[in-house]
mmCIF file of C-alpha atoms in Angstrom:
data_model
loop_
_atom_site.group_PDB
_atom_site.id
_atom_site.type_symbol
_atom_site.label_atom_id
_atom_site.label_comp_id
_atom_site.label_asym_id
_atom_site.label_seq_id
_atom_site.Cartn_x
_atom_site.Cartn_y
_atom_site.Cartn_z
ATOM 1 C CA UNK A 2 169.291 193.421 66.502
ATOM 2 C CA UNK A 3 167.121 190.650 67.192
ATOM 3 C CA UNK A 4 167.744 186.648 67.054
ATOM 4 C CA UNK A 5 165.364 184.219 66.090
ATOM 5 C CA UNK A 6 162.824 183.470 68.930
ATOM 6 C CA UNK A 7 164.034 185.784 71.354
ATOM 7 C CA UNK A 8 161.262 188.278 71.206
ATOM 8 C CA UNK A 9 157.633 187.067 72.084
ATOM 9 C CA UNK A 10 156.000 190.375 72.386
ATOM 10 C CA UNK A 11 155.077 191.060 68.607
ATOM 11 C CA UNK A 12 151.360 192.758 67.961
ATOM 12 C CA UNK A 13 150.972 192.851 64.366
ATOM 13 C CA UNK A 14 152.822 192.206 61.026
ATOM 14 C CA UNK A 15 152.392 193.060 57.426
ATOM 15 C CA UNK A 16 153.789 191.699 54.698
ATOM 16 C CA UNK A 17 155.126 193.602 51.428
ATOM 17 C CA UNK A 18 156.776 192.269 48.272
ATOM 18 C CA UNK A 19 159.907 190.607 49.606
ATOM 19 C CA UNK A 20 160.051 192.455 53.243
ATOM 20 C CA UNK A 21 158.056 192.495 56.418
ATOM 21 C CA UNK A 22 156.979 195.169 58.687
ATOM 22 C CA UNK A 23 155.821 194.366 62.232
ATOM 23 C CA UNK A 24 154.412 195.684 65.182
ATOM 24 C CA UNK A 25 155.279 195.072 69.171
ATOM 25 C CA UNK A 26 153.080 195.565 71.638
ATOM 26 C CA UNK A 27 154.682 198.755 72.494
ATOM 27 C CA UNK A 28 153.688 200.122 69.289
ATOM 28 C CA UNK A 29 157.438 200.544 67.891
ATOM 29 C CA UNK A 30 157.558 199.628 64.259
ATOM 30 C CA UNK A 31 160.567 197.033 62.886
ATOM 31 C CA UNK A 32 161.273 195.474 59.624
ATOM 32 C CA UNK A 33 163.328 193.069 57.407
ATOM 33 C CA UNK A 34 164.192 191.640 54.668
ATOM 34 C CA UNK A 35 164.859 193.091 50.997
ATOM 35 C CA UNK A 36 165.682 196.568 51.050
ATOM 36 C CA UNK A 37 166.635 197.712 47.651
ATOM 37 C CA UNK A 38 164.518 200.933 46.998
ATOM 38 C CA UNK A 39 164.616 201.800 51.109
ATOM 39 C CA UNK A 40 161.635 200.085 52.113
ATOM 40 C CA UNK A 41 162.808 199.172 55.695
ATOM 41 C CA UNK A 42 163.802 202.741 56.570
ATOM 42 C CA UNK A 43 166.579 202.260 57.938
ATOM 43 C CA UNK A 44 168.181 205.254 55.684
ATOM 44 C CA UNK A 45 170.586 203.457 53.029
ATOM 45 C CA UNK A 46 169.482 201.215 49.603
ATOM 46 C CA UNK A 47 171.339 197.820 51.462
ATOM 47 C CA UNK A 48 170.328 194.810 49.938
ATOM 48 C CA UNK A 49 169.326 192.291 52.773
ATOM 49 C CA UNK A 50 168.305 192.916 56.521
ATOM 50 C CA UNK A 51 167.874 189.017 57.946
ATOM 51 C CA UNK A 52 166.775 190.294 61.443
ATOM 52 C CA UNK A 53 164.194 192.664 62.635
ATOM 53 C CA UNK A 54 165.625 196.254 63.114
ATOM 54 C CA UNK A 55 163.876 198.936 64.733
ATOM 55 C CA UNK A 56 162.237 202.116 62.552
ATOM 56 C CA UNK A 57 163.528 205.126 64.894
ATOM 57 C CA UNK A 58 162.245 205.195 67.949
ATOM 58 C CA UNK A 59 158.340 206.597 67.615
ATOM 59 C CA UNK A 60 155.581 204.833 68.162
ATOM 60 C CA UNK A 61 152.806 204.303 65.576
ATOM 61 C CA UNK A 62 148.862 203.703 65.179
ATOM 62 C CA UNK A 63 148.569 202.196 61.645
ATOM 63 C CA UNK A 64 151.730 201.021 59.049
ATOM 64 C CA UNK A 65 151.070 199.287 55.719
ATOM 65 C CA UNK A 66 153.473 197.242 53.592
ATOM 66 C CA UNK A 67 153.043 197.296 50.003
ATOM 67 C CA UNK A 68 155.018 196.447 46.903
ATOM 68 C CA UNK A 69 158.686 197.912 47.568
ATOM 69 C CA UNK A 70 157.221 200.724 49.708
ATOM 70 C CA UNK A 71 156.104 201.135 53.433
ATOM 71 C CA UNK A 72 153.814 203.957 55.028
ATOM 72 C CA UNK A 73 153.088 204.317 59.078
ATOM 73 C CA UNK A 74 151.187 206.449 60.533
ATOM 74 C CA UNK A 75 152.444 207.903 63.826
ATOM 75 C CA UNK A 76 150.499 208.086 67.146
ATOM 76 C CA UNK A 77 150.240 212.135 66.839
ATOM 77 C CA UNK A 78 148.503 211.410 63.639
ATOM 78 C CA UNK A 79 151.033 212.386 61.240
ATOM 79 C CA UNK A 80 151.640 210.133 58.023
ATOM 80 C CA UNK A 81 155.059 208.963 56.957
ATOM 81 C CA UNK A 82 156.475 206.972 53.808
ATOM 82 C CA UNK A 83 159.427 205.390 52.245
ATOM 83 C CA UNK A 84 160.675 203.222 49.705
ATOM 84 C CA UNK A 85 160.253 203.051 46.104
ATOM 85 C CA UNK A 86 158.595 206.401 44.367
ATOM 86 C CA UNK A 87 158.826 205.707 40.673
ATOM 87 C CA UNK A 88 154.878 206.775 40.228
ATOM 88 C CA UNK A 89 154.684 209.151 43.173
ATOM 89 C CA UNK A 90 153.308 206.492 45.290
ATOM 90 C CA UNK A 91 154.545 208.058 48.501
ATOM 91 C CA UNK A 92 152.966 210.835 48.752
ATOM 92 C CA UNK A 93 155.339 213.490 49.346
ATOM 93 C CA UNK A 94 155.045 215.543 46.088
ATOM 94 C CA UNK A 95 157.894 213.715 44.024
ATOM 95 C CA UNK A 96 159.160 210.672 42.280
ATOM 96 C CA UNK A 97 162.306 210.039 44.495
ATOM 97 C CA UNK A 98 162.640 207.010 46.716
ATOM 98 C CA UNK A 99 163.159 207.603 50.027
ATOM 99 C CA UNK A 100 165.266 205.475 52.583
ATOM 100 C CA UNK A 101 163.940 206.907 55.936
ATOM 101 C CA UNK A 102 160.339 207.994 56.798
ATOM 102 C CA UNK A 103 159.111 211.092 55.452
ATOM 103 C CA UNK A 104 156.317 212.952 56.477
ATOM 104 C CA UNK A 105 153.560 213.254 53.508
ATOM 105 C CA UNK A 106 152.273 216.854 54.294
ATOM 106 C CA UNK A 107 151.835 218.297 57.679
ATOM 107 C CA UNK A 108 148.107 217.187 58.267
ATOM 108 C CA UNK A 109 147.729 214.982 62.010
ATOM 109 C CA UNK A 110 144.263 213.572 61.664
ATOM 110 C CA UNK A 111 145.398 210.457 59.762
ATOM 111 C CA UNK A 112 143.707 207.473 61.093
ATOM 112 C CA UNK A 113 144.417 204.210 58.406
ATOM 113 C CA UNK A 114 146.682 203.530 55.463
ATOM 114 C CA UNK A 115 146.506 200.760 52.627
ATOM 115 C CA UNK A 116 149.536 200.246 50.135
ATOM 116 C CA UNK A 117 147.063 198.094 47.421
ATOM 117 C CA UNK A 118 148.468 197.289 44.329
ATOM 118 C CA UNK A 119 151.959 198.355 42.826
ATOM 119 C CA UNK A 120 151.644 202.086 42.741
ATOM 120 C CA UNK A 121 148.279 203.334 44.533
ATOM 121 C CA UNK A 122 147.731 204.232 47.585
ATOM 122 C CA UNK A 123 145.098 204.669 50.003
ATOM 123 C CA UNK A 124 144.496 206.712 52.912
ATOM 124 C CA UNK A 125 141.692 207.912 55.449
ATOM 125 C CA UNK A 126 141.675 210.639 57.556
ATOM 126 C CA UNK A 127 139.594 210.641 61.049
ATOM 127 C CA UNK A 128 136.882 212.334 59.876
ATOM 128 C CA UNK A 129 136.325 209.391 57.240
ATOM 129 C CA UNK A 130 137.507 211.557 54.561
ATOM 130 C CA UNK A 131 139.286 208.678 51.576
ATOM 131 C CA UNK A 132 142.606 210.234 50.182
ATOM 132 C CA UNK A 133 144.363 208.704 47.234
ATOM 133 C CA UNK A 134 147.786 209.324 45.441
ATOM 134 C CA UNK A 135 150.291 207.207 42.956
ATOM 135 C CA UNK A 136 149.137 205.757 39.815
ATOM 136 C CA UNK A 137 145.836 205.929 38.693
ATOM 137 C CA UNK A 138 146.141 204.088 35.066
ATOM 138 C CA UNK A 139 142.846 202.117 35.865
ATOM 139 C CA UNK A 140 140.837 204.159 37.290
ATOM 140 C CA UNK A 141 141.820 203.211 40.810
ATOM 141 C CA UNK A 142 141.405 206.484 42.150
ATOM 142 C CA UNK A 143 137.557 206.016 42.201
ATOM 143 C CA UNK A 144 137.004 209.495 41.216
ATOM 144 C CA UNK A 145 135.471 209.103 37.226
ATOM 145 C CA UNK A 146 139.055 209.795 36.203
ATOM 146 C CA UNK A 147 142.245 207.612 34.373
ATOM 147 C CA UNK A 148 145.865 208.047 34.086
ATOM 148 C CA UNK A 149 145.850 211.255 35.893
ATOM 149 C CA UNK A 150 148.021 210.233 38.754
ATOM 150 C CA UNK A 151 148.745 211.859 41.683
ATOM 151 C CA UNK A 152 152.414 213.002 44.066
ATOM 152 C CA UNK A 153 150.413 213.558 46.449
ATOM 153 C CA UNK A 154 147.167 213.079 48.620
ATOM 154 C CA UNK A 155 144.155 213.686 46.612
ATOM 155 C CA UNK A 156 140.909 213.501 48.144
ATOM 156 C CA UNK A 157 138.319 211.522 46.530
ATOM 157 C CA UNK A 158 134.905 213.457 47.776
ATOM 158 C CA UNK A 159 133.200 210.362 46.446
ATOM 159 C CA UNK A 160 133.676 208.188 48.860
ATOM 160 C CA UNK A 161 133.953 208.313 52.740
ATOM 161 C CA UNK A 162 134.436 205.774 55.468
ATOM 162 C CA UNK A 163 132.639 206.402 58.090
ATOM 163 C CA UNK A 164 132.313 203.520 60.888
ATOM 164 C CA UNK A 165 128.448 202.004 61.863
ATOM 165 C CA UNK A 166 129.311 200.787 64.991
ATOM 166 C CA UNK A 167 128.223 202.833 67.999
ATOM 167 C CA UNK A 168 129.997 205.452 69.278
ATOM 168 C CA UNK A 169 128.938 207.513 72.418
ATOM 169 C CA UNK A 170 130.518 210.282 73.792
ATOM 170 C CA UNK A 171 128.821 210.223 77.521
ATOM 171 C CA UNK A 172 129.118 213.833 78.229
ATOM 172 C CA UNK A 173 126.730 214.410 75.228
ATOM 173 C CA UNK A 174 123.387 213.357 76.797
ATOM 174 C CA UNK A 175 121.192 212.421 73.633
ATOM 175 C CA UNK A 176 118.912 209.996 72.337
ATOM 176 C CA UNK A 177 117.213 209.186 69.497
ATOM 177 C CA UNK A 178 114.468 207.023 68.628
ATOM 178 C CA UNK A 179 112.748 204.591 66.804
ATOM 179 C CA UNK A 180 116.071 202.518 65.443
ATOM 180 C CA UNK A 181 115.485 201.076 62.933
ATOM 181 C CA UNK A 182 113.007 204.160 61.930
ATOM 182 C CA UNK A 183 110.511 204.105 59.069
ATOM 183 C CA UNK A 184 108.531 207.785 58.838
ATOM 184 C CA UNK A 185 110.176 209.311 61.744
ATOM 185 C CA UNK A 186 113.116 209.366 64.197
ATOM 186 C CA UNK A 187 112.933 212.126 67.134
ATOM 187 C CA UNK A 188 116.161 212.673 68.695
ATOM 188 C CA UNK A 189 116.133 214.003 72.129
ATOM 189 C CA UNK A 190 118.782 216.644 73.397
ATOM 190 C CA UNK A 191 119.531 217.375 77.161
ATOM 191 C CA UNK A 192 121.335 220.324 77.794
ATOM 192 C CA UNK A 193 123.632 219.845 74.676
ATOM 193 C CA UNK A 194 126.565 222.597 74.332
ATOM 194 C CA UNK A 195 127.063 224.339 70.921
ATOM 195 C CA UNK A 196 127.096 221.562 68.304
ATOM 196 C CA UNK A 197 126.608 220.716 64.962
ATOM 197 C CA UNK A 198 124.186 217.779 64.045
ATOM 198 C CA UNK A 199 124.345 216.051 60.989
ATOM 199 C CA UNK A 200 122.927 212.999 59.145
ATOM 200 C CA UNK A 201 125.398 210.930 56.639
ATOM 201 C CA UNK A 202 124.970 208.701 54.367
ATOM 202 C CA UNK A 203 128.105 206.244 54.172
ATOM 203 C CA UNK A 204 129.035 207.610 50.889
ATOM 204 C CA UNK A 205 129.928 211.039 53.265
ATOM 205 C CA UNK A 206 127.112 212.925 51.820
ATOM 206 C CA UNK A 207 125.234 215.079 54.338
ATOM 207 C CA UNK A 208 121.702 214.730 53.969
ATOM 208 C CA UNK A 209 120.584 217.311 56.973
ATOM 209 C CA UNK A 210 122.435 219.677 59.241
ATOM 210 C CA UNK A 211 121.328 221.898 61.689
ATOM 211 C CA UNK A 212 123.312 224.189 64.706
ATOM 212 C CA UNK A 213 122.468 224.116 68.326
ATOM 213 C CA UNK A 214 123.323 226.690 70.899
ATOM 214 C CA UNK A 215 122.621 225.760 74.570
ATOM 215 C CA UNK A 216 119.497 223.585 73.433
ATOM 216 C CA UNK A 217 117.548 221.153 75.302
ATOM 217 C CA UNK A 218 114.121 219.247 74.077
ATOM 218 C CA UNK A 219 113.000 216.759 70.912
ATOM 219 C CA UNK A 220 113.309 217.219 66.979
ATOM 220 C CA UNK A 221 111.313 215.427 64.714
ATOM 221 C CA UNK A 222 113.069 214.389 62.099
ATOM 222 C CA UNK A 223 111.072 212.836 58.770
ATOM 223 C CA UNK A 224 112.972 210.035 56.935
ATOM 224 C CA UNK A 225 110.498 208.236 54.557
ATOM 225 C CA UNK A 226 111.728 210.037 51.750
ATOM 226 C CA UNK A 227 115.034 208.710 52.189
ATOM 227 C CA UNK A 228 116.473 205.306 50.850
ATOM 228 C CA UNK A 229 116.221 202.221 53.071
ATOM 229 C CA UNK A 230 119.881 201.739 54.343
ATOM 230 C CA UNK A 231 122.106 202.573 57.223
ATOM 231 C CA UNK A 232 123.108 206.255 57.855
ATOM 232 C CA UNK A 233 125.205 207.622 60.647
ATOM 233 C CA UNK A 234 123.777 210.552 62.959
ATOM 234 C CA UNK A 235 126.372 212.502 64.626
ATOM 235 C CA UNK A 236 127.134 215.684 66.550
ATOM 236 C CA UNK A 237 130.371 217.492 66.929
ATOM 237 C CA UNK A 238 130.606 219.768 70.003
ATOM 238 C CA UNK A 239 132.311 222.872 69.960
ATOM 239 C CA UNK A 240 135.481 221.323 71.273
ATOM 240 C CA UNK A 241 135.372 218.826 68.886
ATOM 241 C CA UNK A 242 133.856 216.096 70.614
ATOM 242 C CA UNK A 243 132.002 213.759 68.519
ATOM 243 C CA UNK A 244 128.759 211.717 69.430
ATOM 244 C CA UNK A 245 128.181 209.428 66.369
ATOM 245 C CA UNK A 246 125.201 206.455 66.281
ATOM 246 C CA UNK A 247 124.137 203.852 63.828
ATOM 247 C CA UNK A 248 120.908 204.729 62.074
ATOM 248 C CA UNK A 249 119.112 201.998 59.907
ATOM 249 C CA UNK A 250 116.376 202.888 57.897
ATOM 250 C CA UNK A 251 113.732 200.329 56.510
#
């Protein structure tokens, strides 16, 4: 356990309905507070934690608080839960609470979690793939559908989060150019390994694709039939290496 001001080394916390979850700089995960449904993890339905008390012993990228429940995802990508369960907000296929973390499938490419509301939740993967489970009375699943709820991780092919900042990988030696573009944009390829390239939209959708093998030279690429916007260009190597670059359009 913990006493008050002993600790300095705290990175982030998150608060949930009646309990807190925070983060050290070490990346272990620790709660307190109420602990009626299991939300703190620390595997029984006690009442009251008044210190800090550690979540087993991993270490984790992401962890959200939300009403009654708590998710976390680990640093080998995994996604855990626990807490309340009454609408199959956790994930893991039922309606039971759970007073330790429990893995929600067996997929690690989970990158960020958000426990909105009572029931729904919210999860990307690292491809910028948006997963949903829980309730979905109100439409909240943002798939065109209501009160068909979910035990576990749907995902919602409507949406996909994909970042805009630049990200280069600098054993992929390309360019691409003019940015913003208007007609145009040539990319430029030097020696690029087997790849895929692709153009998104930040709704996911792929607007054009193509496969290299070995290639080096220029592509001409037309985009004045396209919407004015931002788009993401982005290659993924044959090892899974990705190259991915802002693109605005105007």
């Amino acid at each position: 356990t913990l006493t008050q001001g002993q600790s300095n080394n705290w990175a982030k916390i998150k608060t949930g309905l009646s309990f807190i979850l925070a983060q050290k700089n070490d990346g272990t995960l620790w709660a307190w507070g109420q602990n009626n449904y299991g939300q703190l993890g620390m595997g029984n339905f006690d009442m009251v934690y008044a210190f800090p008390f550690q979540i087993t012993t991993d270490t984790w990228k992401d962890f959200a608080a939300g009403s009654l429940r708590s998710y976390g995802i680990k640093t080998d990508g995994t996604l855990w839960a626990w807490g309340r369960n009454q609408e199959g907000q956790l994930g893991d296929g039922t309606f039971e609470n759970r007073n330790v973390p429990t893995q929600i499938g067996s997929d690690n490419n989970w990158d960020r979690i958000y426990a909105g509301g009572n029931t729904t939740t919210v999860g990307v993967k690292t491809d910028g793939s948006v997963w949903v489970w829980g309730s979905n009375d109100f439409g909240q699943f943002g798939n065109g559908t209501l009160n068909q709820g979910s035990t576990v991780p749907l995902q919602n092919n409507a949406l996909c989060t994909l970042s805009i900042s630049d990200v280069d990988n600098p054993e992929l030696n390309v360019t691409f150019w003019p940015n913003p573009a208007q007609e145009e944009v040539q990319f430029t390829y030097n020696d690029l390994p087997n790849a895929t390239l692709e153009v998104v939209d930040l709704n996911g959708r792929v607007l054009y694709q193509t496969i290299t093998i070995g290639f080096s030279g220029t592509l001409s690429l037309p985009v004045s039939h396209w919407s004015r916007g931002v788009y993401v260009f982005k290659i993924t190597s044959d090892n899974n290496r990705i190259y991915r670059k802002k693109m605005v359009l105007q």
